[in-house]
Amino acid sequence: MKLWIDDTRPAPVGYIWAKSVEAAKTAIWHYEHNMTDDNILIDLDHDAGDYVSKGGDYIKLLDWLEAKGIVDTGYSFHIHSMNPVGVQNMRAIIEKNGWREIR
């Protein structure tokens, strides 16, 4: 699964577009429970804009995955945010958990 998490920039072809943290959690949950291929690429922004009320800024998705104890090597992350502090904070969570970041 390729999951694009952004409130304004449309998802590239082949990606599922989640505009809120809650929508992203739902997509991940459904994918984990219905698919046998465990490769998940999460391509995310930092600032949720108008969707912040539905789960917070997108860094909250990383917090949720960390709380779930996700250590699966099938997860990869790419950050496409223009917020330099947000990118730094998200990258710290990714690195702390030993997750794979695609730059």
XYZ file of N, CA, C and O in Angstrom:
412
model
N 0.846 -1.175 0.000
C 0.000 0.000 0.000
C 0.888 1.234 0.000
O 1.911 1.285 0.677
N 0.482 2.203 -0.755
C 1.130 3.505 -0.753
C 0.118 4.505 -0.223
O -0.963 4.672 -0.797
N 0.461 5.156 0.888
C -0.448 6.069 1.564
C 0.115 7.478 1.539
O 1.223 7.721 2.024
N -0.635 8.390 0.957
C -0.254 9.802 0.839
C -1.051 10.563 1.880
O -2.278 10.548 1.865
N -0.352 11.236 2.797
C -1.025 11.949 3.881
C -0.724 13.431 3.738
O 0.394 13.887 3.989
N -1.748 14.178 3.325
C -1.591 15.606 3.042
C -2.978 16.225 2.956
O -3.902 15.589 2.449
N -3.111 17.429 3.425
C -4.422 18.077 3.400
C -4.710 18.810 2.098
O -5.873 19.013 1.758
N -3.691 19.192 1.355
C -3.932 19.997 0.148
C -3.342 19.421 -1.138
O -3.955 19.550 -2.195
N -2.176 18.843 -1.062
C -1.543 18.316 -2.278
C -2.147 16.963 -2.638
O -2.141 16.052 -1.818
N -2.669 16.838 -3.850
C -3.293 15.565 -4.258
C -2.285 14.422 -4.297
O -1.102 14.620 -4.557
N -2.796 13.240 -4.046
C -1.954 12.043 -4.055
C -1.503 11.705 -5.466
O -2.271 11.844 -6.416
N -0.272 11.247 -5.593
C 0.188 10.755 -6.895
C -0.615 9.514 -7.296
O -1.211 8.840 -6.449
N -0.596 9.197 -8.553
C -1.276 8.003 -9.056
C -0.752 6.775 -8.308
O 0.453 6.637 -8.091
N -1.666 5.919 -7.889
C -1.299 4.689 -7.201
C -1.279 4.795 -5.688
O -1.033 3.812 -5.005
N -1.535 5.980 -5.158
C -1.546 6.198 -3.716
C -2.982 6.350 -3.206
O -3.848 6.861 -3.910
N -3.190 5.958 -1.967
C -4.425 6.262 -1.248
C -4.197 7.614 -0.588
O -3.164 7.831 0.052
N -5.161 8.522 -0.714
C -5.016 9.873 -0.167
C -5.778 9.984 1.140
O -6.998 9.844 1.172
N -5.072 10.224 2.227
C -5.685 10.478 3.534
C -5.416 11.932 3.895
O -4.263 12.371 3.904
N -6.479 12.657 4.199
C -6.327 14.074 4.531
C -6.226 14.325 6.031
O -5.880 15.422 6.446
N -6.543 13.310 6.848
C -6.466 13.468 8.300
C -5.744 12.277 8.917
O -5.615 11.212 8.294
N -5.295 12.449 10.147
C -4.651 11.365 10.879
C -5.632 10.217 11.053
O -5.278 9.046 10.882
N -6.880 10.538 11.384
C -7.888 9.490 11.579
C -8.108 8.690 10.293
O -8.219 7.461 10.333
N -8.148 9.363 9.151
C -8.316 8.665 7.869
C -7.102 7.776 7.580
O -7.248 6.661 7.075
N -5.918 8.243 7.930
C -4.704 7.447 7.721
C -4.708 6.207 8.607
O -4.369 5.111 8.155
N -5.101 6.373 9.861
C -5.192 5.223 10.779
C -6.171 4.185 10.239
O -5.888 2.978 10.267
N -7.302 4.655 9.744
C -8.310 3.746 9.199
C -7.761 2.991 7.998
O -7.934 1.775 7.880
N -7.078 3.695 7.113
C -6.500 3.045 5.927
C -5.478 1.988 6.334
O -5.465 0.879 5.792
N -4.618 2.313 7.284
C -3.602 1.358 7.745
C -4.273 0.161 8.400
O -3.914 -0.983 8.131
N -5.231 0.401 9.266
C -5.926 -0.680 9.957
C -6.575 -1.628 8.956
O -6.415 -2.840 9.050
N -7.301 -1.076 7.978
C -7.962 -1.921 6.982
C -6.942 -2.696 6.153
O -7.147 -3.876 5.862
N -5.866 -2.051 5.782
C -4.847 -2.724 4.983
C -4.215 -3.867 5.777
O -4.063 -4.963 5.265
N -3.849 -3.594 7.037
C -3.211 -4.624 7.870
C -4.112 -5.841 8.066
O -3.632 -6.956 8.195
N -5.412 -5.618 8.106
C -6.344 -6.711 8.390
C -6.884 -7.411 7.143
O -7.550 -8.428 7.268
N -6.591 -6.892 5.971
C -7.162 -7.465 4.756
C -6.160 -7.866 3.688
O -6.544 -8.500 2.718
N -4.907 -7.516 3.838
C -3.922 -7.810 2.795
C -2.818 -8.720 3.322
O -2.492 -8.691 4.501
N -2.261 -9.497 2.426
C -1.168 -10.375 2.814
C 0.196 -9.731 2.584
O 1.164 -10.083 3.231
N 0.275 -8.771 1.671
C 1.522 -8.043 1.421
C 1.676 -6.999 2.517
O 0.831 -6.136 2.672
N 2.753 -7.077 3.279
C 2.894 -6.177 4.419
C 3.767 -4.954 4.131
O 4.215 -4.289 5.045
N 4.002 -4.646 2.872
C 4.789 -3.467 2.526
C 3.891 -2.234 2.493
O 2.939 -2.189 1.719
N 4.225 -1.278 3.339
C 3.449 -0.048 3.424
C 4.403 1.134 3.306
O 5.349 1.246 4.093
N 4.158 1.995 2.319
C 4.901 3.238 2.173
C 3.996 4.360 2.645
O 2.887 4.527 2.124
N 4.451 5.102 3.635
C 3.700 6.238 4.156
C 4.459 7.496 3.774
O 5.585 7.710 4.216
N 3.843 8.297 2.929
C 4.442 9.531 2.424
C 3.660 10.675 3.060
O 2.481 10.874 2.767
N 4.296 11.429 3.963
C 3.509 12.353 4.752
C 4.052 13.767 4.838
O 5.239 14.012 4.778
N 3.083 14.652 4.977
C 3.293 16.059 5.262
C 3.346 16.184 6.788
O 3.144 15.202 7.501
N 3.570 17.375 7.294
C 3.536 17.589 8.744
C 2.268 18.317 9.172
O 1.597 17.911 10.103
N 1.946 19.402 8.510
C 0.852 20.276 8.946
C -0.477 19.842 8.336
O -0.611 19.800 7.118
N -1.460 19.565 9.202
C -2.747 19.042 8.750
C -3.752 20.129 8.369
O -4.837 19.811 7.902
N -3.423 21.392 8.541
C -4.311 22.474 8.127
C -5.710 22.328 8.717
O -5.875 22.139 9.921
N -6.713 22.397 7.868
C -8.112 22.317 8.313
C -8.467 20.956 8.909
O -9.502 20.813 9.553
N -7.636 19.944 8.707
C -7.922 18.592 9.190
C -7.280 18.300 10.546
O -7.355 17.184 11.047
N -6.669 19.301 11.169
C -5.996 19.110 12.450
C -6.967 18.627 13.526
O -6.582 17.890 14.433
N -8.234 18.997 13.406
C -9.223 18.579 14.406
C -9.555 17.091 14.319
O -10.197 16.545 15.205
N -9.104 16.447 13.258
C -9.376 15.015 13.067
C -8.127 14.187 13.323
O -7.731 13.374 12.503
N -7.499 14.428 14.470
C -6.355 13.613 14.866
C -5.063 14.363 15.073
O -4.061 13.771 15.448
N -5.033 15.653 14.814
C -3.817 16.436 15.010
C -2.989 16.545 13.747
O -3.383 16.074 12.681
N -1.838 17.203 13.874
C -0.914 17.268 12.751
C -0.402 15.858 12.469
O -0.478 14.959 13.305
N 0.137 15.663 11.295
C 0.459 14.318 10.818
C 1.548 13.611 11.617
O 1.659 12.393 11.566
N 2.316 14.341 12.404
C 3.299 13.697 13.275
C 2.593 12.774 14.265
O 3.170 11.798 14.740
N 1.329 13.059 14.547
C 0.552 12.223 15.478
C 0.372 10.804 14.938
O 0.191 9.870 15.710
N 0.425 10.635 13.627
C 0.358 9.287 13.062
C 1.606 8.500 13.463
O 1.525 7.322 13.827
N 2.758 9.152 13.429
C 3.990 8.487 13.850
C 3.926 8.143 15.335
O 4.352 7.058 15.742
N 3.368 9.062 16.138
C 3.198 8.777 17.567
C 2.315 7.544 17.767
O 2.588 6.700 18.618
N 1.251 7.450 16.990
C 0.319 6.317 17.073
C 1.012 5.008 16.695
O 0.867 3.999 17.381
N 1.768 5.020 15.603
C 2.491 3.821 15.186
C 3.510 3.412 16.254
O 3.678 2.225 16.546
N 4.178 4.399 16.825
C 5.147 4.113 17.887
C 4.440 3.499 19.094
O 4.919 2.506 19.656
N 3.302 4.036 19.493
C 2.546 3.506 20.633
C 2.061 2.084 20.366
O 1.965 1.269 21.290
N 1.774 1.781 19.093
C 1.353 0.426 18.721
C 2.520 -0.549 18.724
O 2.321 -1.755 18.613
N 3.740 -0.035 18.828
C 4.915 -0.899 18.820
C 5.271 -1.411 17.437
O 5.795 -2.503 17.284
N 4.994 -0.604 16.426
C 5.291 -1.008 15.052
C 6.804 -1.104 14.876
O 7.519 -0.124 15.014
N 7.266 -2.289 14.599
C 8.687 -2.495 14.326
C 8.852 -3.235 13.007
O 9.941 -3.633 12.646
N 7.763 -3.412 12.302
C 7.728 -4.167 11.058
C 8.609 -3.495 10.012
O 8.483 -2.314 9.749
N 9.488 -4.255 9.426
C 10.364 -3.708 8.402
C 9.620 -3.451 7.093
O 10.185 -2.892 6.167
N 8.362 -3.866 7.017
C 7.571 -3.615 5.819
C 7.114 -2.169 5.702
O 6.609 -1.754 4.674
N 7.296 -1.387 6.766
C 6.915 0.025 6.752
C 8.087 0.871 6.279
O 9.209 0.721 6.766
N 7.819 1.785 5.351
C 8.802 2.774 4.912
C 8.130 4.145 4.966
O 6.922 4.254 4.804
N 8.930 5.171 5.179
C 8.399 6.516 5.320
C 9.134 7.483 4.401
O 10.343 7.367 4.203
N 8.385 8.429 3.879
C 8.951 9.547 3.131
C 8.252 10.799 3.639
O 7.032 10.807 3.787
N 9.019 11.825 3.910
C 8.454 13.084 4.398
C 8.524 14.100 3.273
O 9.597 14.370 2.740
N 7.356 14.653 2.899
C 7.343 15.671 1.837
C 6.936 17.047 2.368
O 6.559 17.927 1.613
N 7.058 17.256 3.657
C 6.669 18.517 4.299
C 7.658 19.633 3.972
O 8.853 19.397 3.822
N 7.130 20.843 3.921
C 7.964 22.033 3.733
C 8.257 22.713 5.077
O 8.887 23.760 5.112
N 7.817 22.106 6.174
C 8.017 22.648 7.513
C 9.317 22.056 8.073
O 9.342 20.900 8.474
N 10.415 22.830 8.096
C 11.711 22.263 8.488
C 11.734 21.730 9.921
O 12.351 20.696 10.186
N 11.078 22.395 10.850
C 11.046 21.917 12.235
C 10.200 20.650 12.317
O 10.563 19.688 12.992
N 9.075 20.640 11.603
C 8.231 19.455 11.563
C 8.967 18.255 10.988
O 8.884 17.143 11.511
N 9.718 18.482 9.914
C 10.498 17.407 9.295
C 11.511 16.862 10.298
O 11.657 15.645 10.466
N 12.190 17.744 10.983
C 13.190 17.339 11.965
C 12.552 16.501 13.077
O 13.096 15.471 13.478
N 11.404 16.934 13.563
C 10.717 16.204 14.633
C 10.225 14.835 14.167
O 10.327 13.841 14.891
N 9.702 14.780 12.944
C 9.228 13.512 12.395
C 10.402 12.565 12.153
O 10.329 11.376 12.455
N 11.464 13.105 11.623
C 12.658 12.297 11.349
C 13.214 11.707 12.650
O 13.675 10.563 12.676
N 13.147 12.457 13.733
C 13.643 11.964 15.025
C 12.841 10.745 15.480
O 13.418 9.776 16.002
N 11.541 10.759 15.284
C 10.703 9.615 15.664
C 11.030 8.418 14.778
O 11.152 7.287 15.262
N 11.166 8.655 13.489
C 11.492 7.576 12.554
C 12.829 6.936 12.922
O 12.951 5.711 13.011
N 13.835 7.764 13.170
C 15.167 7.251 13.507
C 15.170 6.529 14.849
O 15.784 5.475 14.998
N 14.465 7.087 15.847
C 14.414 6.485 17.183
C 13.856 5.067 17.132
O 14.299 4.191 17.873
N 12.902 4.841 16.238
C 12.259 3.540 16.143
C 12.942 2.602 15.159
O 12.522 1.452 15.001
N 13.978 3.082 14.486
C 14.692 2.251 13.533
C 13.898 1.981 12.261
O 14.153 1.008 11.564
N 12.938 2.868 11.979
C 12.136 2.702 10.770
C 12.938 3.181 9.565
O 13.880 3.959 9.688
N 12.532 2.738 8.405
C 13.226 3.087 7.164
C 12.645 4.367 6.582
O 11.453 4.449 6.327
N 13.499 5.352 6.389
C 13.072 6.585 5.723
C 13.659 6.613 4.327
O 14.844 6.389 4.126
N 12.814 6.917 3.375
C 13.236 7.095 1.992
C 13.369 8.593 1.766
O 12.409 9.330 1.928
N 14.563 9.023 1.413
C 14.779 10.468 1.216
C 14.891 10.795 -0.245
O 15.261 10.065 -1.060
